[in-house]
Amino acid sequence: MTREVEHTDDGRWIVVDGRRWRTADPALPDDVRTRLLHHLGVGRSGVRSAGRADDPTALAAARARVQLAKTGLGERGEAWWEQDDDARRARWETALRELDALD
């Protein structure tokens, strides 16, 4: 299955099969992006596993992890382009601190 992916001229959005999604904050340091993407993958895997196991408690926890990782990446919550550098850094540091505490 081939998906059509485009980027908006301002770099704030990608469009996948006609649906617009916010891009991750381009100011994220590579190591921070890697850690947040790891947590996102763990959360998504947890969503799949909890859904298959019909475990609503685990599903809620996994979804919360996905939400937190996406917020840290700047894909959810206040738009990264509306935040100053200090707020952006605080966003990803807070998300990583909370995510790392889950492990």
GROMACS .gro file of C-alpha atoms in nm:
model
  103
    1MET     CA    1   0.000   0.000   0.000
    2THR     CA    2   0.149   0.330  -0.110
    3ARG     CA    3   0.055   0.640   0.083
    4GLU     CA    4   0.068   0.987  -0.060
    5VAL     CA    5   0.265   1.213   0.176
    6GLU     CA    6   0.317   1.585   0.123
    7HIS     CA    7   0.461   1.862   0.339
    8THR     CA    8   0.309   2.208   0.363
    9ASP     CA    9   0.527   2.497   0.253
   10ASP     CA   10   0.556   2.630   0.608
   11GLY     CA   11   0.685   2.292   0.734
   12ARG     CA   12   0.427   2.276   1.011
   13TRP     CA   13   0.213   1.998   0.865
   14ILE     CA   14   0.234   1.681   0.663
   15VAL     CA   15  -0.059   1.565   0.457
   16VAL     CA   16  -0.107   1.188   0.438
   17ASP     CA   17  -0.378   1.063   0.203
   18GLY     CA   18  -0.548   1.402   0.226
   19ARG     CA   19  -0.541   1.423   0.607
   20ARG     CA   20  -0.331   1.692   0.774
   21TRP     CA   21  -0.104   1.606   1.069
   22ARG     CA   22   0.120   1.837   1.273
   23THR     CA   23   0.492   1.772   1.228
   24ALA     CA   24   0.730   1.719   1.515
   25ASP     CA   25   0.916   2.021   1.648
   26PRO     CA   26   1.220   2.071   1.421
   27ALA     CA   27   1.415   2.221   1.714
   28LEU     CA   28   1.424   1.886   1.897
   29PRO     CA   29   1.782   1.770   1.948
   30ASP     CA   30   1.843   1.434   1.779
   31ASP     CA   31   1.891   1.246   2.107
   32VAL     CA   32   1.565   1.389   2.246
   33ARG     CA   33   1.376   1.300   1.927
   34THR     CA   34   1.515   0.946   1.942
   35ARG     CA   35   1.407   0.899   2.304
   36LEU     CA   36   1.059   1.040   2.243
   37LEU     CA   37   1.012   0.820   1.935
   38HIS     CA   38   1.118   0.518   2.141
   39HIS     CA   39   0.852   0.599   2.400
   40LEU     CA   40   0.598   0.654   2.122
   41GLY     CA   41   0.675   0.310   1.979
   42VAL     CA   42   0.648   0.146   2.321
   43GLY     CA   43   0.315   0.320   2.376
   44ARG     CA   44   0.176   0.218   2.037
   45SER     CA   45   0.286  -0.140   2.095
   46GLY     CA   46   0.115  -0.128   2.433
   47VAL     CA   47  -0.207  -0.004   2.271
   48ARG     CA   48  -0.204  -0.300   2.032
   49SER     CA   49  -0.127  -0.554   2.304
   50ALA     CA   50  -0.383  -0.417   2.549
   51GLY     CA   51  -0.648  -0.409   2.277
   52ARG     CA   52  -0.584  -0.772   2.187
   53ALA     CA   53  -0.592  -0.868   2.556
   54ASP     CA   54  -0.910  -0.665   2.614
   55ASP     CA   55  -0.739  -0.493   2.908
   56PRO     CA   56  -0.895  -0.145   2.953
   57THR     CA   57  -0.652  -0.043   3.228
   58ALA     CA   58  -0.344  -0.126   3.021
   59LEU     CA   59  -0.507   0.035   2.716
   60ALA     CA   60  -0.562   0.362   2.903
   61ALA     CA   61  -0.202   0.361   3.030
   62ALA     CA   62  -0.063   0.292   2.682
   63ARG     CA   63  -0.276   0.565   2.526
   64ALA     CA   64  -0.157   0.809   2.793
   65ARG     CA   65   0.203   0.717   2.704
   66VAL     CA   66   0.135   0.784   2.334
   67GLN     CA   67  -0.025   1.118   2.422
   68LEU     CA   68   0.270   1.222   2.636
   69ALA     CA   69   0.525   1.122   2.371
   70LYS     CA   70   0.336   1.308   2.098
   71THR     CA   71   0.309   1.614   2.322
   72GLY     CA   72   0.684   1.600   2.385
   73LEU     CA   73   0.744   1.578   2.011
   74GLY     CA   74   0.527   1.886   1.963
   75GLU     CA   75   0.263   1.699   1.764
   76ARG     CA   76  -0.006   1.762   2.027
   77GLY     CA   77  -0.078   2.034   2.278
   78GLU     CA   78   0.018   2.393   2.212
   79ALA     CA   79   0.165   2.432   1.864
   80TRP     CA   80   0.545   2.439   1.876
   81TRP     CA   81   0.560   2.740   1.645
   82GLU     CA   82   0.361   2.941   1.899
   83GLN     CA   83   0.606   2.864   2.182
   84ASP     CA   84   0.932   3.041   2.257
   85ASP     CA   85   1.252   2.838   2.286
   86ASP     CA   86   1.226   2.804   2.665
   87ALA     CA   87   0.867   2.675   2.649
   88ARG     CA   88   0.960   2.429   2.375
   89ARG     CA   89   1.250   2.293   2.580
   90ALA     CA   90   1.032   2.272   2.892
   91ARG     CA   91   0.769   2.078   2.691
   92TRP     CA   92   1.006   1.805   2.578
   93GLU     CA   93   1.199   1.789   2.908
   94THR     CA   94   0.876   1.748   3.106
   95ALA     CA   95   0.750   1.479   2.869
   96LEU     CA   96   1.078   1.285   2.887
   97ARG     CA   97   1.092   1.309   3.266
   98GLU     CA   98   0.738   1.169   3.293
   99LEU     CA   99   0.796   0.903   3.027
  100ASP     CA  100   1.126   0.788   3.176
  101ALA     CA  101   0.951   0.749   3.513
  102LEU     CA  102   0.720   0.491   3.353
  103ASP     CA  103   1.008   0.254   3.280
   0.00000   0.00000   0.00000
